Amino acid sequence: MESRLPTDILYSIIAEVAGDRQTAHDLRSVSLASRLLREVTLPVLFATVQWPHGDKHSEENGLEFFPETLWRHFRKLSLLWPDHWPDASPPMWGDRYYIGGDYHPRHLDKLVRALPRMEGLSKFHISCPFYPPVSIFTALLQCPSIRSLSISDTPLYIDMLPPIPAQFNLEHIALVPVAEALRVGEGPYDSKYQEVTYYIRDYRKRYRNDSLARYAADSVLFNLAKADSLRSVQISGDLCSLSELAQHEWPNLHTLILTGHAPRANPNGTELVDVIAQMPKLIDLRLLFATVKNDPLFRILPANTAGEGSNVLLSSSYAIVQGPSGPYYTHRRNPATLLSQIRYLAISNACQLSGTIFHYADQLERLVICAISDLPRVPVALSRAEINALMRDLGTPPAASNGDASNPSSSSSKNSTPASTSPSSSSSASPASASSSGAGGNHHTVRYPSLKLLRIMIEDKANPELCHQISSLFPNLETLEVELCGYHDGKPIYDWDEFAVAFTPLAQLRNLRMCIQFPEFDDADRVEPWRNARRECASLFASRLPTLECVGFEYRKRTGTHRYEDSWLEYRVERYGDAEGGPPAVRRLSSSSSLSSRAYVPPYHHPQGIHPHGYVGACPAGGGRTGPVPASTVMRLEELPRSWYRFPEVWSPEYLTD
């Protein structure tokens, strides 16, 4: 079969369309058509691979490995050893030399021989129910292209690393201890955590509280990986402490992800700000800790000041100390204003929340406040009282500084900036104070114009007042997601239009997910009124908010006999004229759509901007508002597939492929 297109163009086309399981299956079929198509599709099909495969073995060779001709195509290789093999009787593809002894796998020598010869391999992931042998790391060190290493749910020991050559440098590393299973909200999560067998595996019971794992993780983080070359780090708070992180300089680190449980308090008083002081390029900070009953909340701001004569300020949830000169300081003389270098911040409800934090982290572009718990427990998000207190705290201006705002000792801090020593210092992107007249006179409200993305999880139903507060505090939001943990349909309390009007000040809002209350419908109804109600509400929001490109509403999805999870019914908004000559962002969304016809919702029109019944967006049980709306702007609503945030990702969802 001859092709008139150059091979590189064919590869670009195939790489563009290869995205889901169905496409991968089609590509495998295409690769059988000709030698040329096989050469073009193989780099896409085998860019990400895993080993071993239980169904690929023979009596002569045991577990089969990939043919050598494919090794050059590998970009990410995962050693995913099935956790049920050691528990079988007798053990599968391994041995136990005595009853209750450790499991020793077979055929790892095939992987060891192949690793140094994978010239294009850049990412390596390990997840296995046994101590990884030294030979694995010895082979890995001989693979010059490796830049990313992740180890999860794998027992570690101190002497597993060989001598590290100076030229071996990692840029990304992730360390997750055995049996760390976290759930963010009540939405979709990894299916392996839904099986009871995950929690009863022998090796997880044996190694989940291994006290020596911390020392092994320290060796991997600071010896195998080098702090001065790393660009991103993900590590559990159960494997490290703040003092250990603060002992090293991280000149190139831009992403720090702390998971598991919050690090215990240090006797030497090391604070989170002390860690940030060692990371001058850090912009993405994620504190994704699970809540633990009776454990103290993780403190983000320093507890003490550098000067004498400090006074105590009470926040919504805890007492903090502020010095007479204004900013907070750690025992190491690092100011809290170092938080201003953070651009992306994700924090869980295991952290102490206060609006004062955001007066210092005043350059944020993305903010996520989520609820996390250890599986199989269900997360509990912030209550309405806590949310209201946080919103009031956010809008309250920081205390005025007394005298000079800069502490003399802060000049020696390596990351302190003279222009940003006080949370109230003027900056084009810092929180702005807006004056308004009220019954009691003039008052000021702090606003955060730099914030573009906000995700927040709540435990109680949303109301228009919360939406008004969000619109007032964050006027330049482009993406907003308010998720109710444990959503349930019920009698609507507020009209849809009340929520839509609350978001009208957001002139740049493009993506909206909102946990609006919808009526409860019969699950057996084939007409699916619950879906139609959300589509009508989406149409209302699209006509009220002219910049909206994507809108979604929460619902409770049945995923098993007695299992439910929160999900989003989401629509892409395409407007009249946008596909031809509209805004570039909308044209791009229209042209890049590759969804199946089943994902489409028929065009939903409002003749002359009025619903046939005289109102827009009403459902059979009410919830709409009568009255005309602007001329019909909605061309059609295209239903999108379900999506989820693959932990520890919190910024961008990805489509589910099931």
PDB file of C-alpha atoms in Angstrom, residues 137-303:
ATOM      1  CA  PHE A 137      17.960   0.143  40.275  1.00  0.00           C
ATOM      2  CA  THR A 138      21.369  -0.856  38.925  1.00  0.00           C
ATOM      3  CA  ALA A 139      19.804  -1.343  35.491  1.00  0.00           C
ATOM      4  CA  LEU A 140      17.825   1.873  35.832  1.00  0.00           C
ATOM      5  CA  LEU A 141      20.997   3.864  36.484  1.00  0.00           C
ATOM      6  CA  GLN A 142      22.343   2.598  33.160  1.00  0.00           C
ATOM      7  CA  CYS A 143      19.365   4.037  31.277  1.00  0.00           C
ATOM      8  CA  PRO A 144      20.583   7.538  30.359  1.00  0.00           C
ATOM      9  CA  SER A 145      17.240   8.928  29.195  1.00  0.00           C
ATOM     10  CA  ILE A 146      15.329   8.386  32.475  1.00  0.00           C
ATOM     11  CA  ARG A 147      13.963  11.664  33.851  1.00  0.00           C
ATOM     12  CA  SER A 148      10.983  10.561  35.937  1.00  0.00           C
ATOM     13  CA  LEU A 149      10.671   7.856  38.611  1.00  0.00           C
ATOM     14  CA  SER A 150       7.600   6.967  40.661  1.00  0.00           C
ATOM     15  CA  ILE A 151       7.325   4.266  43.320  1.00  0.00           C
ATOM     16  CA  SER A 152       3.935   3.509  44.847  1.00  0.00           C
ATOM     17  CA  ASP A 153       2.466   0.821  47.092  1.00  0.00           C
ATOM     18  CA  THR A 154       5.897  -0.827  47.207  1.00  0.00           C
ATOM     19  CA  PRO A 155       7.902  -1.723  50.340  1.00  0.00           C
ATOM     20  CA  LEU A 156      11.285  -0.012  50.548  1.00  0.00           C
ATOM     21  CA  TYR A 157      14.460  -0.895  52.414  1.00  0.00           C
ATOM     22  CA  ILE A 158      17.580   1.116  53.165  1.00  0.00           C
ATOM     23  CA  ASP A 159      20.206  -0.867  51.247  1.00  0.00           C
ATOM     24  CA  MET A 160      18.327  -1.238  47.979  1.00  0.00           C
ATOM     25  CA  LEU A 161      20.266   1.481  46.130  1.00  0.00           C
ATOM     26  CA  PRO A 162      23.651   0.921  44.466  1.00  0.00           C
ATOM     27  CA  PRO A 163      26.212   3.750  44.178  1.00  0.00           C
ATOM     28  CA  ILE A 164      24.702   6.618  42.182  1.00  0.00           C
ATOM     29  CA  PRO A 165      26.787   7.992  39.278  1.00  0.00           C
ATOM     30  CA  ALA A 166      27.158  11.767  39.183  1.00  0.00           C
ATOM     31  CA  GLN A 167      25.702  12.028  35.682  1.00  0.00           C
ATOM     32  CA  PHE A 168      22.401  10.397  36.694  1.00  0.00           C
ATOM     33  CA  ASN A 169      19.847  13.156  37.308  1.00  0.00           C
ATOM     34  CA  LEU A 170      16.104  12.867  37.758  1.00  0.00           C
ATOM     35  CA  GLU A 171      13.709  15.753  37.180  1.00  0.00           C
ATOM     36  CA  HIS A 172      10.526  14.213  38.616  1.00  0.00           C
ATOM     37  CA  ILE A 173      10.056  11.802  41.491  1.00  0.00           C
ATOM     38  CA  ALA A 174       7.013  10.446  43.341  1.00  0.00           C
ATOM     39  CA  LEU A 175       7.061   8.288  46.480  1.00  0.00           C
ATOM     40  CA  VAL A 176       3.811   6.805  47.796  1.00  0.00           C
ATOM     41  CA  PRO A 177       3.982   4.362  50.747  1.00  0.00           C
ATOM     42  CA  VAL A 178       2.330   0.970  50.956  1.00  0.00           C
ATOM     43  CA  ALA A 179      -1.466   1.076  51.403  1.00  0.00           C
ATOM     44  CA  GLU A 180      -1.815   4.844  51.024  1.00  0.00           C
ATOM     45  CA  ALA A 181      -5.321   5.068  49.549  1.00  0.00           C
ATOM     46  CA  LEU A 182      -6.819   8.554  49.465  1.00  0.00           C
ATOM     47  CA  ARG A 183     -10.150   9.745  48.173  1.00  0.00           C
ATOM     48  CA  VAL A 184     -10.804  13.335  47.134  1.00  0.00           C
ATOM     49  CA  GLY A 185     -14.455  14.229  47.534  1.00  0.00           C
ATOM     50  CA  GLU A 186     -17.103  11.643  46.713  1.00  0.00           C
ATOM     51  CA  GLY A 187     -16.496  11.580  42.974  1.00  0.00           C
ATOM     52  CA  PRO A 188     -14.881   8.857  40.837  1.00  0.00           C
ATOM     53  CA  TYR A 189     -11.737   7.207  42.175  1.00  0.00           C
ATOM     54  CA  ASP A 190      -9.441   4.357  41.222  1.00  0.00           C
ATOM     55  CA  SER A 191     -11.410   1.140  40.840  1.00  0.00           C
ATOM     56  CA  LYS A 192      -8.811  -0.945  42.698  1.00  0.00           C
ATOM     57  CA  TYR A 193      -9.749   0.847  45.931  1.00  0.00           C
ATOM     58  CA  GLN A 194     -13.350  -0.297  45.527  1.00  0.00           C
ATOM     59  CA  GLU A 195     -12.471  -3.960  46.030  1.00  0.00           C
ATOM     60  CA  VAL A 196     -12.263  -5.362  49.550  1.00  0.00           C
ATOM     61  CA  THR A 197      -9.326  -7.540  48.489  1.00  0.00           C
ATOM     62  CA  TYR A 198      -7.161  -4.424  48.239  1.00  0.00           C
ATOM     63  CA  TYR A 199      -7.312  -3.925  52.007  1.00  0.00           C
ATOM     64  CA  ILE A 200      -6.677  -7.536  53.036  1.00  0.00           C
ATOM     65  CA  ARG A 201      -3.567  -8.318  51.004  1.00  0.00           C
ATOM     66  CA  ASP A 202      -0.875  -9.832  53.215  1.00  0.00           C
ATOM     67  CA  TYR A 203       1.939  -7.531  52.151  1.00  0.00           C
ATOM     68  CA  ARG A 204      -0.093  -4.387  52.818  1.00  0.00           C
ATOM     69  CA  LYS A 205      -0.815  -5.539  56.360  1.00  0.00           C
ATOM     70  CA  ARG A 206       2.866  -6.305  56.828  1.00  0.00           C
ATOM     71  CA  TYR A 207       4.450  -3.164  55.396  1.00  0.00           C
ATOM     72  CA  ARG A 208       1.904  -0.376  55.793  1.00  0.00           C
ATOM     73  CA  ASN A 209       3.408   0.830  59.087  1.00  0.00           C
ATOM     74  CA  ASP A 210       7.035   0.001  58.356  1.00  0.00           C
ATOM     75  CA  SER A 211       9.083   2.466  60.417  1.00  0.00           C
ATOM     76  CA  LEU A 212      12.195   1.910  58.287  1.00  0.00           C
ATOM     77  CA  ALA A 213      10.432   3.050  55.116  1.00  0.00           C
ATOM     78  CA  ARG A 214      11.145   6.684  56.053  1.00  0.00           C
ATOM     79  CA  TYR A 215      14.896   6.094  55.939  1.00  0.00           C
ATOM     80  CA  ALA A 216      14.652   4.288  52.607  1.00  0.00           C
ATOM     81  CA  ALA A 217      12.528   7.107  51.174  1.00  0.00           C
ATOM     82  CA  ASP A 218      15.090   9.627  52.402  1.00  0.00           C
ATOM     83  CA  SER A 219      17.790   7.736  50.513  1.00  0.00           C
ATOM     84  CA  VAL A 220      15.726   7.635  47.315  1.00  0.00           C
ATOM     85  CA  LEU A 221      14.761  11.299  47.512  1.00  0.00           C
ATOM     86  CA  PHE A 222      18.151  12.766  48.336  1.00  0.00           C
ATOM     87  CA  ASN A 223      20.616  10.213  46.918  1.00  0.00           C
ATOM     88  CA  LEU A 224      19.022   8.574  43.894  1.00  0.00           C
ATOM     89  CA  ALA A 225      17.305  11.848  43.089  1.00  0.00           C
ATOM     90  CA  LYS A 226      19.220  15.036  43.701  1.00  0.00           C
ATOM     91  CA  ALA A 227      17.509  18.077  45.151  1.00  0.00           C
ATOM     92  CA  ASP A 228      19.358  20.490  42.873  1.00  0.00           C
ATOM     93  CA  SER A 229      18.100  18.821  39.670  1.00  0.00           C
ATOM     94  CA  LEU A 230      14.505  17.981  40.589  1.00  0.00           C
ATOM     95  CA  ARG A 231      11.681  19.975  39.014  1.00  0.00           C
ATOM     96  CA  SER A 232       8.743  18.263  40.721  1.00  0.00           C
ATOM     97  CA  VAL A 233       8.409  16.141  43.866  1.00  0.00           C
ATOM     98  CA  GLN A 234       5.483  14.122  45.170  1.00  0.00           C
ATOM     99  CA  ILE A 235       6.020  12.513  48.557  1.00  0.00           C
ATOM    100  CA  SER A 236       3.832  11.367  51.405  1.00  0.00           C
ATOM    101  CA  GLY A 237       3.926  13.168  54.720  1.00  0.00           C
ATOM    102  CA  ASP A 238       4.320   9.703  56.259  1.00  0.00           C
ATOM    103  CA  LEU A 239       7.729   9.360  54.579  1.00  0.00           C
ATOM    104  CA  CYS A 240       9.317  12.723  55.335  1.00  0.00           C
ATOM    105  CA  SER A 241       9.242  15.715  57.645  1.00  0.00           C
ATOM    106  CA  LEU A 242       9.397  19.436  57.015  1.00  0.00           C
ATOM    107  CA  SER A 243      12.815  19.650  58.652  1.00  0.00           C
ATOM    108  CA  GLU A 244      14.216  17.071  56.197  1.00  0.00           C
ATOM    109  CA  LEU A 245      12.870  19.028  53.241  1.00  0.00           C
ATOM    110  CA  ALA A 246      14.187  22.307  54.648  1.00  0.00           C
ATOM    111  CA  GLN A 247      17.715  20.920  55.053  1.00  0.00           C
ATOM    112  CA  HIS A 248      18.273  20.886  51.285  1.00  0.00           C
ATOM    113  CA  GLU A 249      18.266  23.538  48.604  1.00  0.00           C
ATOM    114  CA  TRP A 250      15.889  23.004  45.680  1.00  0.00           C
ATOM    115  CA  PRO A 251      16.944  25.605  43.095  1.00  0.00           C
ATOM    116  CA  ASN A 252      14.894  24.194  40.188  1.00  0.00           C
ATOM    117  CA  LEU A 253      11.814  22.793  41.927  1.00  0.00           C
ATOM    118  CA  HIS A 254       8.545  24.223  40.613  1.00  0.00           C
ATOM    119  CA  THR A 255       6.023  21.615  41.910  1.00  0.00           C
ATOM    120  CA  LEU A 256       5.756  20.185  45.438  1.00  0.00           C
ATOM    121  CA  ILE A 257       2.989  17.685  46.213  1.00  0.00           C
ATOM    122  CA  LEU A 258       2.596  16.433  49.785  1.00  0.00           C
ATOM    123  CA  THR A 259       0.094  13.595  50.247  1.00  0.00           C
ATOM    124  CA  GLY A 260      -0.843  11.044  52.895  1.00  0.00           C
ATOM    125  CA  HIS A 261      -0.994  12.567  56.359  1.00  0.00           C
ATOM    126  CA  ALA A 262       0.366  15.889  57.490  1.00  0.00           C
ATOM    127  CA  PRO A 263       3.954  15.723  58.798  1.00  0.00           C
ATOM    128  CA  ARG A 264       4.188  15.717  62.564  1.00  0.00           C
ATOM    129  CA  ALA A 265       5.278  18.841  64.388  1.00  0.00           C
ATOM    130  CA  ASN A 266       9.043  19.229  64.586  1.00  0.00           C
ATOM    131  CA  PRO A 267      10.854  19.880  67.880  1.00  0.00           C
ATOM    132  CA  ASN A 268      13.060  22.404  66.074  1.00  0.00           C
ATOM    133  CA  GLY A 269      10.019  24.385  64.924  1.00  0.00           C
ATOM    134  CA  THR A 270      10.471  23.987  61.161  1.00  0.00           C
ATOM    135  CA  GLU A 271       7.520  25.494  59.301  1.00  0.00           C
ATOM    136  CA  LEU A 272       6.161  25.139  55.775  1.00  0.00           C
ATOM    137  CA  VAL A 273       7.470  28.618  55.006  1.00  0.00           C
ATOM    138  CA  ASP A 274      10.992  27.404  55.864  1.00  0.00           C
ATOM    139  CA  VAL A 275      10.638  24.731  53.190  1.00  0.00           C
ATOM    140  CA  ILE A 276       9.413  27.254  50.620  1.00  0.00           C
ATOM    141  CA  ALA A 277      12.409  29.447  51.467  1.00  0.00           C
ATOM    142  CA  GLN A 278      14.626  26.693  50.021  1.00  0.00           C
ATOM    143  CA  MET A 279      12.615  26.584  46.777  1.00  0.00           C
ATOM    144  CA  PRO A 280      12.967  29.905  44.929  1.00  0.00           C
ATOM    145  CA  LYS A 281      11.160  28.656  41.785  1.00  0.00           C
ATOM    146  CA  LEU A 282       8.268  26.882  43.513  1.00  0.00           C
ATOM    147  CA  ILE A 283       4.933  27.940  42.001  1.00  0.00           C
ATOM    148  CA  ASP A 284       2.745  24.813  42.344  1.00  0.00           C
ATOM    149  CA  LEU A 285       2.081  23.697  45.945  1.00  0.00           C
ATOM    150  CA  ARG A 286      -0.397  20.926  46.774  1.00  0.00           C
ATOM    151  CA  LEU A 287      -1.075  19.953  50.387  1.00  0.00           C
ATOM    152  CA  LEU A 288      -3.283  16.912  49.789  1.00  0.00           C
ATOM    153  CA  PHE A 289      -3.479  15.496  53.303  1.00  0.00           C
ATOM    154  CA  ALA A 290      -6.189  13.193  54.582  1.00  0.00           C
ATOM    155  CA  THR A 291      -8.024  14.214  57.724  1.00  0.00           C
ATOM    156  CA  VAL A 292      -7.404  12.114  60.828  1.00  0.00           C
ATOM    157  CA  LYS A 293      -9.755  12.234  63.795  1.00  0.00           C
ATOM    158  CA  ASN A 294      -8.316  14.057  66.815  1.00  0.00           C
ATOM    159  CA  ASP A 295      -5.147  15.002  64.910  1.00  0.00           C
ATOM    160  CA  PRO A 296      -4.212  18.706  64.864  1.00  0.00           C
ATOM    161  CA  LEU A 297      -4.712  20.539  61.593  1.00  0.00           C
ATOM    162  CA  PHE A 298      -1.659  21.271  59.478  1.00  0.00           C
ATOM    163  CA  ARG A 299      -0.446  24.837  59.946  1.00  0.00           C
ATOM    164  CA  ILE A 300       0.404  26.800  56.799  1.00  0.00           C
ATOM    165  CA  LEU A 301       1.256  30.138  58.391  1.00  0.00           C
ATOM    166  CA  PRO A 302       4.066  30.365  60.950  1.00  0.00           C
ATOM    167  CA  ALA A 303       2.978  30.107  64.558  1.00  0.00           C
TER     168      ALA A 303
END
